[in-house]
XYZ file of N, CA, C and O in Angstrom:
600
model
N 77.999 49.671 117.127
C 78.862 48.903 116.278
C 78.072 48.572 115.014
O 76.952 48.072 115.090
N 78.648 48.910 113.865
C 77.987 48.665 112.585
C 78.956 47.953 111.659
O 80.173 47.975 111.880
N 78.416 47.342 110.610
C 79.265 46.663 109.634
C 79.136 47.258 108.239
O 79.840 46.851 107.333
N 78.232 48.206 108.070
C 78.072 48.898 106.805
C 77.504 50.278 107.108
O 76.995 50.515 108.202
N 77.597 51.208 106.159
C 77.065 52.554 106.417
C 75.591 52.515 106.798
O 74.825 51.676 106.325
N 75.209 53.435 107.652
C 73.819 53.530 108.069
C 72.954 54.058 106.932
O 73.334 55.000 106.241
N 71.795 53.461 106.765
C 70.813 53.975 105.813
C 69.994 55.046 106.528
O 70.023 55.136 107.765
N 69.240 55.860 105.808
C 68.362 56.824 106.477
C 67.391 56.144 107.451
O 67.114 56.678 108.524
N 66.923 54.944 107.099
C 66.022 54.208 107.992
C 66.736 53.794 109.271
O 66.165 53.842 110.365
N 68.000 53.372 109.144
C 68.786 53.005 110.325
C 68.961 54.208 111.249
O 68.816 54.097 112.467
N 69.291 55.354 110.661
C 69.496 56.572 111.452
C 68.216 56.930 112.193
O 68.236 57.206 113.398
N 67.100 56.905 111.497
C 65.821 57.207 112.135
C 65.529 56.220 113.261
O 65.092 56.608 114.342
N 65.803 54.960 113.008
C 65.549 53.908 113.984
C 66.357 54.122 115.264
O 65.813 54.149 116.368
N 67.671 54.298 115.145
C 68.500 54.398 116.350
C 68.356 55.739 117.057
O 68.517 55.809 118.272
N 68.044 56.790 116.311
C 67.927 58.100 116.965
C 66.595 58.294 117.668
O 66.448 59.231 118.453
N 65.644 57.435 117.407
C 64.335 57.562 118.060
C 64.091 56.480 119.112
O 63.006 56.429 119.693
N 65.075 55.641 119.364
C 64.904 54.559 120.342
C 64.567 55.073 121.739
O 63.850 54.416 122.485
N 65.087 56.214 122.100
C 64.896 56.762 123.442
C 63.987 57.983 123.446
O 64.131 58.867 124.303
N 63.077 58.038 122.498
C 62.125 59.141 122.448
C 62.815 60.467 122.241
O 63.667 60.617 121.381
N 62.462 61.430 123.069
C 63.005 62.787 122.948
C 64.307 62.976 123.727
O 64.894 64.059 123.708
N 64.749 61.963 124.419
C 65.977 62.047 125.217
C 67.180 62.301 124.305
O 67.319 61.684 123.247
N 68.052 63.208 124.718
C 69.264 63.491 123.944
C 70.207 62.298 124.025
O 70.444 61.763 125.106
N 70.704 61.887 122.881
C 71.632 60.754 122.849
C 72.853 61.131 122.034
O 72.818 62.015 121.187
N 73.933 60.441 122.330
C 75.146 60.609 121.539
C 75.636 59.221 121.148
O 75.351 58.237 121.821
N 76.370 59.175 120.052
C 76.824 57.906 119.500
C 78.324 57.919 119.277
O 78.877 58.918 118.839
N 78.938 56.801 119.561
C 80.301 56.521 119.131
C 80.162 55.305 118.233
O 79.787 54.226 118.687
N 80.417 55.498 116.970
C 80.180 54.462 115.973
C 81.486 53.745 115.662
O 82.475 54.388 115.305
N 81.462 52.438 115.806
C 82.592 51.612 115.411
C 82.187 50.836 114.167
O 81.121 50.225 114.136
N 83.036 50.861 113.165
C 82.780 50.118 111.943
C 84.021 49.302 111.618
O 85.133 49.833 111.598
N 83.815 48.007 111.409
C 84.914 47.151 110.984
C 84.791 46.940 109.484
O 83.695 46.647 108.990
N 85.884 47.094 108.736
C 85.802 46.850 107.300
C 85.186 45.487 107.020
O 85.563 44.491 107.616
N 84.205 45.463 106.127
C 83.427 44.254 105.886
C 84.277 43.053 105.532
O 83.998 41.947 105.947
N 85.302 43.234 104.761
C 86.134 42.113 104.349
C 86.825 41.414 105.491
O 87.298 40.298 105.344
N 86.887 42.050 106.654
C 87.594 41.465 107.783
C 86.679 40.809 108.806
O 87.142 40.205 109.750
N 85.366 40.900 108.655
C 84.472 40.452 109.713
C 84.308 38.960 109.804
O 84.157 38.413 110.866
N 84.220 38.294 108.720
C 83.994 36.858 108.723
C 84.556 36.317 107.429
O 84.784 37.051 106.485
N 84.772 35.033 107.393
C 85.314 34.535 106.141
C 84.252 34.491 105.055
O 83.055 34.583 105.313
N 84.711 34.378 103.853
C 83.842 34.464 102.683
C 82.770 33.384 102.718
O 81.616 33.632 102.376
N 83.123 32.178 103.145
C 82.160 31.080 103.167
C 80.982 31.390 104.087
O 79.825 31.197 103.719
N 81.249 31.911 105.286
C 80.155 32.236 106.205
C 79.264 33.328 105.645
O 78.043 33.272 105.767
N 79.858 34.332 105.012
C 79.046 35.396 104.403
C 78.197 34.837 103.273
O 77.033 35.206 103.127
N 78.753 33.937 102.476
C 77.995 33.344 101.376
C 76.841 32.500 101.915
O 75.738 32.529 101.363
N 77.061 31.756 102.987
C 75.988 30.962 103.600
C 74.866 31.873 104.071
O 73.686 31.575 103.872
N 75.219 32.983 104.687
C 74.198 33.942 105.120
C 73.410 34.470 103.923
O 72.191 34.594 103.978
N 74.107 34.785 102.834
C 73.423 35.270 101.643
C 72.442 34.232 101.106
O 71.302 34.557 100.757
N 72.871 32.990 101.058
C 71.997 31.925 100.569
C 70.792 31.769 101.495
O 69.652 31.648 101.047
N 71.026 31.798 102.797
C 69.929 31.666 103.758
C 68.914 32.788 103.615
O 67.724 32.593 103.866
N 69.370 33.961 103.211
C 68.475 35.101 103.018
C 67.876 35.146 101.617
O 67.124 36.051 101.290
N 68.220 34.159 100.785
C 67.698 34.130 99.427
C 68.386 35.102 98.492
O 67.870 35.422 97.426
N 69.538 35.590 98.884
C 70.275 36.564 98.070
C 71.388 35.836 97.322
O 72.581 36.032 97.579
N 70.991 34.986 96.384
C 71.950 34.128 95.687
C 72.972 34.932 94.887
O 74.146 34.560 94.831
N 72.547 36.025 94.278
C 73.489 36.844 93.511
C 74.578 37.406 94.413
O 75.739 37.479 94.017
N 74.202 37.799 95.632
C 75.200 38.309 96.570
C 76.179 37.208 96.966
O 77.380 37.452 97.118
N 75.676 35.993 97.160
C 76.538 34.874 97.551
C 77.617 34.624 96.505
O 78.775 34.357 96.838
N 77.250 34.726 95.244
C 78.192 34.486 94.156
C 79.311 35.527 94.168
O 80.454 35.233 93.829
N 78.997 36.737 94.605
C 79.967 37.836 94.547
C 80.715 38.070 95.859
O 81.487 39.026 95.946
N 80.531 37.224 96.867
C 81.213 37.441 98.146
C 82.731 37.471 97.993
O 83.409 38.219 98.674
N 83.269 36.657 97.097
C 84.717 36.633 96.900
C 85.264 37.920 96.315
O 86.472 38.145 96.330
N 84.388 38.783 95.812
C 84.813 40.046 95.220
C 84.888 41.180 96.241
O 85.306 42.285 95.904
N 84.444 40.930 97.463
C 84.485 41.969 98.496
C 85.939 42.355 98.772
O 86.812 41.494 98.842
N 86.203 43.644 98.943
C 87.572 44.049 99.266
C 87.998 43.484 100.613
O 87.195 43.369 101.526
N 89.254 43.104 100.696
C 89.812 42.537 101.924
C 90.993 43.389 102.371
O 91.595 44.118 101.587
N 91.336 43.269 103.641
C 92.524 43.924 104.162
C 92.556 45.409 103.906
O 91.582 46.127 104.130
N 93.690 45.886 103.388
C 93.879 47.308 103.140
C 92.898 47.890 102.142
O 92.534 49.059 102.230
N 92.454 47.079 101.188
C 91.502 47.557 100.191
C 90.143 47.885 100.810
O 89.386 48.664 100.258
N 89.843 47.287 101.940
C 88.546 47.515 102.584
C 88.559 48.762 103.468
O 87.504 49.261 103.850
N 89.723 49.269 103.778
C 89.837 50.403 104.703
C 89.180 51.674 104.148
O 88.414 52.342 104.843
N 89.492 52.041 102.920
C 88.963 53.284 102.360
C 87.434 53.285 102.264
O 86.792 54.247 102.689
N 86.802 52.220 101.734
C 85.334 52.212 101.724
C 84.747 52.268 103.137
O 83.705 52.883 103.357
N 85.421 51.638 104.088
C 84.935 51.673 105.472
C 85.006 53.096 106.030
O 84.075 53.547 106.703
N 86.082 53.795 105.757
C 86.216 55.174 106.240
C 85.144 56.077 105.640
O 84.560 56.900 106.349
N 84.879 55.913 104.335
C 83.828 56.708 103.691
C 82.467 56.389 104.302
O 81.663 57.282 104.573
N 82.194 55.107 104.507
C 80.924 54.700 105.106
C 80.759 55.228 106.516
O 79.672 55.665 106.904
N 81.832 55.228 107.272
C 81.784 55.756 108.625
C 81.530 57.260 108.613
O 80.697 57.761 109.381
N 82.213 57.990 107.732
C 82.001 59.438 107.632
C 80.541 59.757 107.308
O 79.954 60.656 107.909
N 79.978 59.019 106.363
C 78.572 59.238 105.993
C 77.641 58.926 107.164
O 76.677 59.653 107.408
N 77.921 57.877 107.880
C 77.073 57.478 109.010
C 77.116 58.504 110.131
O 76.079 58.891 110.676
N 78.312 58.962 110.472
C 78.457 59.964 111.528
C 77.781 61.271 111.112
O 77.072 61.894 111.910
N 77.961 61.664 109.862
C 77.318 62.889 109.367
C 75.792 62.767 109.420
O 75.102 63.730 109.790
N 75.263 61.595 109.093
C 73.810 61.404 109.133
C 73.277 61.475 110.562
O 72.209 62.048 110.806
N 74.002 60.921 111.501
C 73.582 61.007 112.909
C 73.609 62.455 113.396
O 72.705 62.898 114.106
N 74.639 63.184 113.014
C 74.724 64.606 113.388
C 73.594 65.405 112.755
O 73.016 66.282 113.395
N 73.288 65.105 111.501
C 72.201 65.805 110.811
C 70.858 65.530 111.486
O 69.947 66.354 111.416
N 70.760 64.392 112.163
C 69.531 64.053 112.888
C 69.497 64.710 114.267
O 68.560 64.489 115.039
N 70.519 65.507 114.588
C 70.528 66.247 115.847
C 71.257 65.566 116.989
O 71.144 65.993 118.142
N 72.025 64.538 116.704
C 72.756 63.820 117.758
C 74.237 64.157 117.705
O 74.769 64.510 116.666
N 74.872 64.055 118.853
C 76.329 64.111 118.860
C 76.819 62.752 118.381
O 76.275 61.717 118.765
N 77.831 62.755 117.545
C 78.336 61.492 117.013
C 79.802 61.624 116.643
O 80.251 62.670 116.191
N 80.516 60.557 116.873
C 81.892 60.414 116.434
C 82.069 58.955 116.081
O 81.201 58.135 116.364
N 83.169 58.622 115.446
C 83.332 57.231 115.071
C 84.753 56.892 114.712
O 85.606 57.758 114.567
N 84.980 55.588 114.570
C 86.280 55.115 114.132
C 86.146 53.766 113.444
O 85.243 52.997 113.739
N 87.054 53.551 112.513
C 87.157 52.260 111.852
C 88.041 51.388 112.734
O 89.101 51.815 113.173
N 87.588 50.190 113.007
C 88.323 49.262 113.873
C 88.677 48.037 113.051
O 87.801 47.275 112.659
N 89.959 47.870 112.784
C 90.373 46.750 111.941
C 90.693 45.499 112.748
O 90.476 44.395 112.269
N 91.213 45.641 113.932
C 91.596 44.471 114.728
C 90.854 44.484 116.057
O 90.721 45.523 116.694
N 90.351 43.337 116.448
C 89.720 43.139 117.746
C 88.635 44.172 118.065
O 88.730 44.918 119.042
N 87.589 44.231 117.270
C 86.560 45.250 117.487
C 85.856 45.133 118.838
O 85.489 46.146 119.420
N 85.686 43.941 119.357
C 85.016 43.815 120.653
C 85.898 44.302 121.791
O 85.399 44.836 122.785
N 87.207 44.149 121.652
C 88.117 44.708 122.662
C 88.038 46.229 122.647
O 87.990 46.874 123.700
N 88.006 46.819 121.448
C 87.900 48.280 121.350
C 86.565 48.756 121.890
O 86.494 49.769 122.585
N 85.492 48.014 121.588
C 84.167 48.361 122.094
C 84.160 48.342 123.620
O 83.660 49.266 124.262
N 84.726 47.313 124.204
C 84.779 47.198 125.664
C 85.545 48.372 126.277
O 85.100 48.964 127.265
N 86.663 48.723 125.670
C 87.458 49.853 126.164
C 86.680 51.156 126.053
O 86.690 51.975 126.990
N 85.991 51.373 124.942
C 85.211 52.600 124.765
C 84.073 52.706 125.759
O 83.795 53.794 126.278
N 83.397 51.605 126.028
C 82.310 51.618 127.011
C 82.846 52.098 128.359
O 82.241 52.945 129.022
N 84.008 51.584 128.750
C 84.607 51.999 130.020
C 85.089 53.444 129.978
O 84.825 54.220 130.902
N 85.781 53.842 128.908
C 86.318 55.203 128.781
C 85.218 56.264 128.794
O 85.348 57.299 129.435
N 84.162 56.012 128.049
C 83.114 57.013 127.852
C 81.948 56.874 128.821
O 81.077 57.735 128.856
N 81.912 55.799 129.590
C 80.793 55.593 130.501
C 79.488 55.351 129.767
O 78.435 55.869 130.155
N 79.543 54.572 128.706
C 78.354 54.325 127.882
C 77.261 53.635 128.687
O 77.535 52.806 129.561
N 76.013 53.990 128.382
C 74.854 53.385 129.041
C 74.414 52.097 128.372
O 73.820 51.236 129.003
N 74.641 51.999 127.056
C 74.252 50.798 126.329
C 75.048 50.715 125.038
O 75.648 51.688 124.600
N 75.014 49.528 124.462
C 75.651 49.275 123.177
C 74.568 48.837 122.207
O 73.709 48.026 122.554
N 74.624 49.389 121.005
C 73.727 48.958 119.934
C 74.592 48.293 118.874
O 75.550 48.892 118.382
N 74.259 47.069 118.564
C 74.912 46.358 117.475
C 73.903 46.327 116.333
O 72.847 45.716 116.447
N 74.228 47.020 115.263
C 73.344 47.116 114.103
C 73.983 46.315 112.976
O 75.031 46.698 112.459
N 73.376 45.209 112.639
C 74.007 44.259 111.738
C 72.989 43.578 110.841
O 71.802 43.561 111.155
N 73.462 43.024 109.768
C 72.627 42.136 108.946
C 72.554 40.794 109.669
O 73.401 40.487 110.508
N 71.556 39.981 109.372
C 71.510 38.646 109.978
C 72.730 37.814 109.569
O 73.139 37.847 108.412
N 73.291 37.135 110.527
C 74.415 36.220 110.296
C 74.051 34.906 110.953
O 74.377 34.659 112.111
N 73.340 34.081 110.221
C 72.730 32.888 110.798
C 73.716 31.916 111.427
O 73.452 31.371 112.492
N 74.833 31.672 110.783
C 75.794 30.712 111.333
C 76.348 31.228 112.656
O 76.334 30.526 113.669
N 76.817 32.480 112.669
C 77.374 33.037 113.894
C 76.318 33.139 114.991
O 76.595 32.866 116.154
N 75.109 33.534 114.630
C 74.045 33.663 115.621
C 73.684 32.311 116.226
O 73.454 32.203 117.431
N 73.634 31.282 115.401
C 73.290 29.952 115.895
C 74.277 29.504 116.969
O 73.889 28.915 117.977
N 75.544 29.796 116.766
C 76.575 29.402 117.717
C 76.912 30.511 118.719
O 77.876 30.397 119.469
N 76.124 31.573 118.729
C 76.332 32.721 119.629
C 77.730 33.304 119.487
O 78.356 33.695 120.467
N 78.201 33.407 118.260
C 79.504 33.987 117.967
C 79.364 35.329 117.253
O 80.349 35.894 116.812
N 78.138 35.817 117.125
C 77.923 37.121 116.494
C 78.362 38.214 117.464
O 78.564 37.981 118.653
N 78.492 39.428 116.942
C 78.990 40.527 117.763
C 78.148 40.764 119.003
O 78.673 40.962 120.089
N 76.849 40.796 118.850
C 75.985 41.116 119.990
C 76.117 40.060 121.082
O 76.242 40.402 122.264
N 76.090 38.806 120.716
C 76.211 37.734 121.715
C 77.544 37.815 122.438
O 77.609 37.679 123.665
N 78.599 38.041 121.690
C 79.926 38.121 122.305
C 80.065 39.390 123.148
O 80.675 39.359 124.218
N 79.490 40.499 122.679
C 79.593 41.757 123.429
C 78.873 41.657 124.772
O 79.328 42.236 125.765
N 77.776 40.927 124.819
C 77.022 40.802 126.071
C 77.866 40.221 127.191
O 77.596 40.466 128.359
N 78.882 39.466 126.850
C 79.754 38.854 127.850
C 80.968 39.702 128.177
O 81.750 39.344 129.048
N 81.127 40.845 127.483
C 82.348 41.631 127.649
C 82.140 43.041 128.160
O 82.970 43.542 128.911
N 81.077 43.716 127.731
C 81.041 45.167 127.902
C 80.475 45.667 129.226
O 80.744 46.795 129.607
N 79.667 44.888 129.913
C 79.157 45.304 131.211
C 77.976 46.258 131.186
O 77.607 46.800 132.218
N 77.406 46.516 130.015
C 76.194 47.328 129.886
C 75.229 46.563 128.968
O 75.643 45.646 128.260
N 73.956 46.955 128.965
C 73.025 46.268 128.064
C 73.452 46.377 126.600
O 73.963 47.410 126.162
N 73.250 45.305 125.865
C 73.576 45.258 124.440
C 72.282 45.003 123.679
O 71.606 44.009 123.907
N 71.956 45.922 122.797
C 70.752 45.823 121.981
C 71.168 45.441 120.575
O 71.976 46.119 119.942
N 70.638 44.333 120.091
C 70.946 43.890 118.732
C 69.780 44.267 117.833
O 68.636 43.917 118.089
N 70.113 45.014 116.770
C 69.118 45.438 115.787
C 69.575 45.005 114.403
O 70.780 44.942 114.129
N 68.615 44.709 113.542
C 68.965 44.366 112.176
C 68.926 45.603 111.306
O 67.954 46.377 111.326
N 69.996 45.808 110.584
C 70.128 46.969 109.705
C 69.168 46.854 108.537
O 68.811 45.766 108.113
N 68.776 48.003 108.021
C 67.937 48.058 106.837
C 68.814 47.880 105.600
O 69.978 48.246 105.601
N 68.235 47.358 104.558
C 68.977 47.181 103.301
C 69.173 48.526 102.631
O 68.452 49.470 102.865
N 70.175 48.545 101.735
C 70.465 49.790 101.001
C 69.319 50.162 100.112
O 68.578 49.438 99.614
Protein backbone atom coordinates (compact mmCIF):
# COMPACT_ATOMS: atom_id res chain seq x y z
CA UNK A 1 0.00 0.00 0.00
CA UNK A 2 1.49 3.32 -1.09
CA UNK A 3 0.33 6.93 -1.08
CA UNK A 4 2.62 8.32 -3.77
CA UNK A 5 4.63 6.90 -6.69
CA UNK A 6 7.62 4.82 -5.73
CA UNK A 7 11.02 6.45 -6.08
CA UNK A 8 13.97 4.40 -7.39
CA UNK A 9 15.17 4.16 -3.76
CA UNK A 10 11.78 2.81 -2.67
CA UNK A 11 11.85 0.19 -5.43
CA UNK A 12 15.34 -0.91 -4.46
CA UNK A 13 14.35 -1.01 -0.80
CA UNK A 14 11.23 -3.17 -1.18
CA UNK A 15 12.64 -5.48 -3.85
CA UNK A 16 15.67 -6.38 -1.74
CA UNK A 17 13.87 -6.96 1.57
CA UNK A 18 13.86 -10.73 1.04
CA UNK A 19 17.30 -11.11 -0.47
CA UNK A 20 17.36 -13.20 -3.62
CA UNK A 21 13.91 -14.71 -3.01
CA UNK A 22 11.45 -14.08 -5.85
CA UNK A 23 8.70 -11.72 -4.80
CA UNK A 24 5.61 -10.31 -6.39
CA UNK A 25 3.70 -7.16 -5.54
CA UNK A 26 0.13 -6.00 -5.68
CA UNK A 27 0.31 -2.26 -5.25
CA UNK A 28 -2.62 -0.31 -3.88
CA UNK A 29 -2.51 3.46 -4.16
CA UNK A 30 -5.13 5.81 -2.78
CA UNK A 31 -5.31 9.25 -4.39
CA UNK A 32 -3.49 11.58 -2.02
CA UNK A 33 -6.32 14.08 -1.76
CA UNK A 34 -8.55 11.43 -0.24
CA UNK A 35 -6.26 10.04 2.47
CA UNK A 36 -6.58 12.56 5.23
CA UNK A 37 -7.93 16.00 5.65
CA UNK A 38 -5.88 19.01 4.72
CA UNK A 39 -5.30 20.07 8.34
CA UNK A 40 -3.70 16.74 9.32
CA UNK A 41 -1.45 16.80 6.26
CA UNK A 42 -0.41 20.38 7.04
CA UNK A 43 0.40 19.42 10.66
CA UNK A 44 2.59 16.59 9.39
CA UNK A 45 4.36 19.00 7.04
CA UNK A 46 5.02 21.44 9.87
CA UNK A 47 6.27 18.63 12.13
CA UNK A 48 8.71 17.61 9.40
CA UNK A 49 9.89 21.19 8.94
CA UNK A 50 8.39 21.38 5.46
CA UNK A 51 6.62 24.71 5.95
CA UNK A 52 6.34 25.45 2.23
CA UNK A 53 4.51 22.15 1.73
CA UNK A 54 2.13 22.96 4.60
CA UNK A 55 1.14 26.22 2.94
CA UNK A 56 0.29 24.41 -0.30
CA UNK A 57 -1.70 21.48 1.15
CA UNK A 58 -4.98 23.14 0.14
CA UNK A 59 -3.82 23.04 -3.48
CA UNK A 60 -3.64 19.23 -3.59
CA UNK A 61 -6.14 17.74 -6.04
CA UNK A 62 -9.19 16.22 -4.37
CA UNK A 63 -11.81 13.73 -5.48
CA UNK A 64 -11.98 13.13 -9.21
CA UNK A 65 -9.09 15.49 -9.89
CA UNK A 66 -6.79 13.24 -7.86
CA UNK A 67 -7.65 10.09 -9.82
CA UNK A 68 -5.58 10.77 -12.95
CA UNK A 69 -2.33 11.64 -11.13
CA UNK A 70 -2.84 8.56 -8.94
CA UNK A 71 -3.26 6.32 -11.99
CA UNK A 72 -0.09 7.72 -13.58
CA UNK A 73 1.83 7.26 -10.33
CA UNK A 74 0.60 3.71 -10.00
CA UNK A 75 1.59 2.87 -13.59
CA UNK A 76 5.09 4.23 -12.99
CA UNK A 77 5.43 2.32 -9.73
CA UNK A 78 4.30 -1.00 -11.21
CA UNK A 79 6.59 -0.52 -14.22
CA UNK A 80 9.54 0.20 -11.91
CA UNK A 81 8.90 -2.96 -9.89
CA UNK A 82 8.69 -5.00 -13.09
CA UNK A 83 11.91 -3.42 -14.37
CA UNK A 84 13.54 -4.57 -11.13
CA UNK A 85 12.60 -8.16 -12.04
CA UNK A 86 9.47 -8.59 -9.92
CA UNK A 87 5.96 -9.52 -10.87
CA UNK A 88 3.73 -6.56 -10.12
CA UNK A 89 0.21 -5.36 -10.63
CA UNK A 90 -1.74 -2.59 -9.00
CA UNK A 91 -4.90 -0.62 -8.59
CA UNK A 92 -6.04 2.77 -7.45
CA UNK A 93 -8.34 2.45 -4.45
CA UNK A 94 -10.57 5.44 -3.83
CA UNK A 95 -12.89 4.11 -1.13
CA UNK A 96 -12.08 1.97 1.90
CA UNK A 97 -8.48 1.04 1.05
CA UNK A 98 -8.04 -1.16 4.12
CA UNK A 99 -11.12 -3.19 3.20
CA UNK A 100 -9.69 -3.71 -0.30
CA UNK A 101 -6.30 -4.60 1.19
CA UNK A 102 -7.90 -7.18 3.48
CA UNK A 103 -9.81 -8.72 0.58
CA UNK A 104 -6.67 -8.89 -1.59
CA UNK A 105 -4.65 -10.56 1.15
CA UNK A 106 -7.31 -13.27 1.35
CA UNK A 107 -7.81 -13.59 -2.44
CA UNK A 108 -4.12 -13.78 -3.30
CA UNK A 109 -2.84 -15.58 -0.21
CA UNK A 110 -0.36 -12.80 0.55
CA UNK A 111 2.45 -13.57 2.99
CA UNK A 112 2.86 -10.00 4.21
CA UNK A 113 1.76 -6.43 3.69
CA UNK A 114 4.13 -3.52 3.21
CA UNK A 115 2.80 -0.08 3.96
CA UNK A 116 5.15 2.47 2.40
CA UNK A 117 4.23 5.92 3.58
CA UNK A 118 5.51 9.31 4.63
CA UNK A 119 5.42 9.97 8.38
CA UNK A 120 1.97 10.97 9.60
CA UNK A 121 2.56 12.00 13.18
CA UNK A 122 -1.02 12.70 14.23
CA UNK A 123 -2.39 9.44 12.84
CA UNK A 124 0.57 7.45 14.15
CA UNK A 125 0.23 8.90 17.64
CA UNK A 126 -3.37 7.72 17.79
CA UNK A 127 -2.63 4.47 15.89
CA UNK A 128 -4.95 5.51 13.07
CA UNK A 129 -2.33 5.26 10.33
CA UNK A 130 -2.67 2.61 7.65
CA UNK A 131 -0.12 0.21 9.09
CA UNK A 132 -1.58 0.28 12.60
CA UNK A 133 -5.10 -0.23 11.30
CA UNK A 134 -4.03 -2.94 8.83
CA UNK A 135 -2.39 -4.96 11.60
CA UNK A 136 -5.84 -5.47 13.10
CA UNK A 137 -7.50 -6.46 9.82
CA UNK A 138 -5.36 -8.40 7.38
CA UNK A 139 -4.21 -11.48 9.30
CA UNK A 140 -0.61 -11.41 8.01
CA UNK A 141 2.46 -9.48 9.17
CA UNK A 142 2.38 -5.78 8.29
CA UNK A 143 5.68 -4.02 7.70
CA UNK A 144 5.63 -0.24 7.88
CA UNK A 145 8.35 1.54 5.92
CA UNK A 146 8.92 5.22 5.34
CA UNK A 147 9.01 6.25 1.71
CA UNK A 148 11.94 8.16 0.29
CA UNK A 149 11.43 11.74 -0.82
CA UNK A 150 11.18 12.63 -4.49
